[in-house]
Amino acid sequence: MGSVYARTFGPGEPLYAGPMTATPPRDVTPTEGQRMVQEGALLVDVREPAEYAEIHAEGALLVPLSEFEARYSELPKDRDLVMICRSGARSARAGQYLLEHGYKDVVNLAGGTLAWAEAGLPVGGGNP
């Protein structure tokens, strides 16, 4: 039986609590993530709207972690998903949640939006 984790995204509210059996999503570099998006993957940003407005990877779809349990089913199961947040921790949690719920092609962008911007990849919003 897998370990039990309670992942929080807000004041005392769990993203998911229960047996975690899925392996966490594989980490990819910003360059690899961008290549995957260019080849048809969907880039999913799980940060909150204010963070997204400040700066985001160009083309990223915003599905805030605070709404993730209610909205994850909006994400296609037949398309590669590249998960991103600020630094990679929240997106890894969201990616594992997707894997727990039947998604197969999910990766985590290591270093998140910070690494994406540092790599000089296209961004929208304000300044980093």
Steps between C-alpha positions, in 0.01 A plus 500: 500500500629848412580773743231743605563868436289806561599766252387850576445786260334753725427563864437145619339371181645178353551454126487127552517280807516126459724217391748624242582218263606687188864583444553877490517643148835503325682834512590670171720801436348826378646439154355148487165631625493768231583239234214281624259796481618579147423136415145524639519458878285723719685720750296522823584769759368417848593827670239745622361773269705785653822302449401415144419866422846605618686260269422172328643273236352608170205283399447347845145411602418616854336240725578624853587239759226647722247391233682191376282229654190661348656573160756228423249311283510795254848383403520258206610143573606448138766772495839536669482738797794710618428625852658827618486723809747749650780259588372149427357379833129577455503381140656170610215454750240582236670265254497216748132570568433464126694173487292375794188584299580311182710747303800336334711761322587753770839661567614771740703800387797502740568844643161629386437845359819629662709254297290559185564877516866452596544283189381795291185323383193710406296643786188712539384728778716736701871481573659205682 
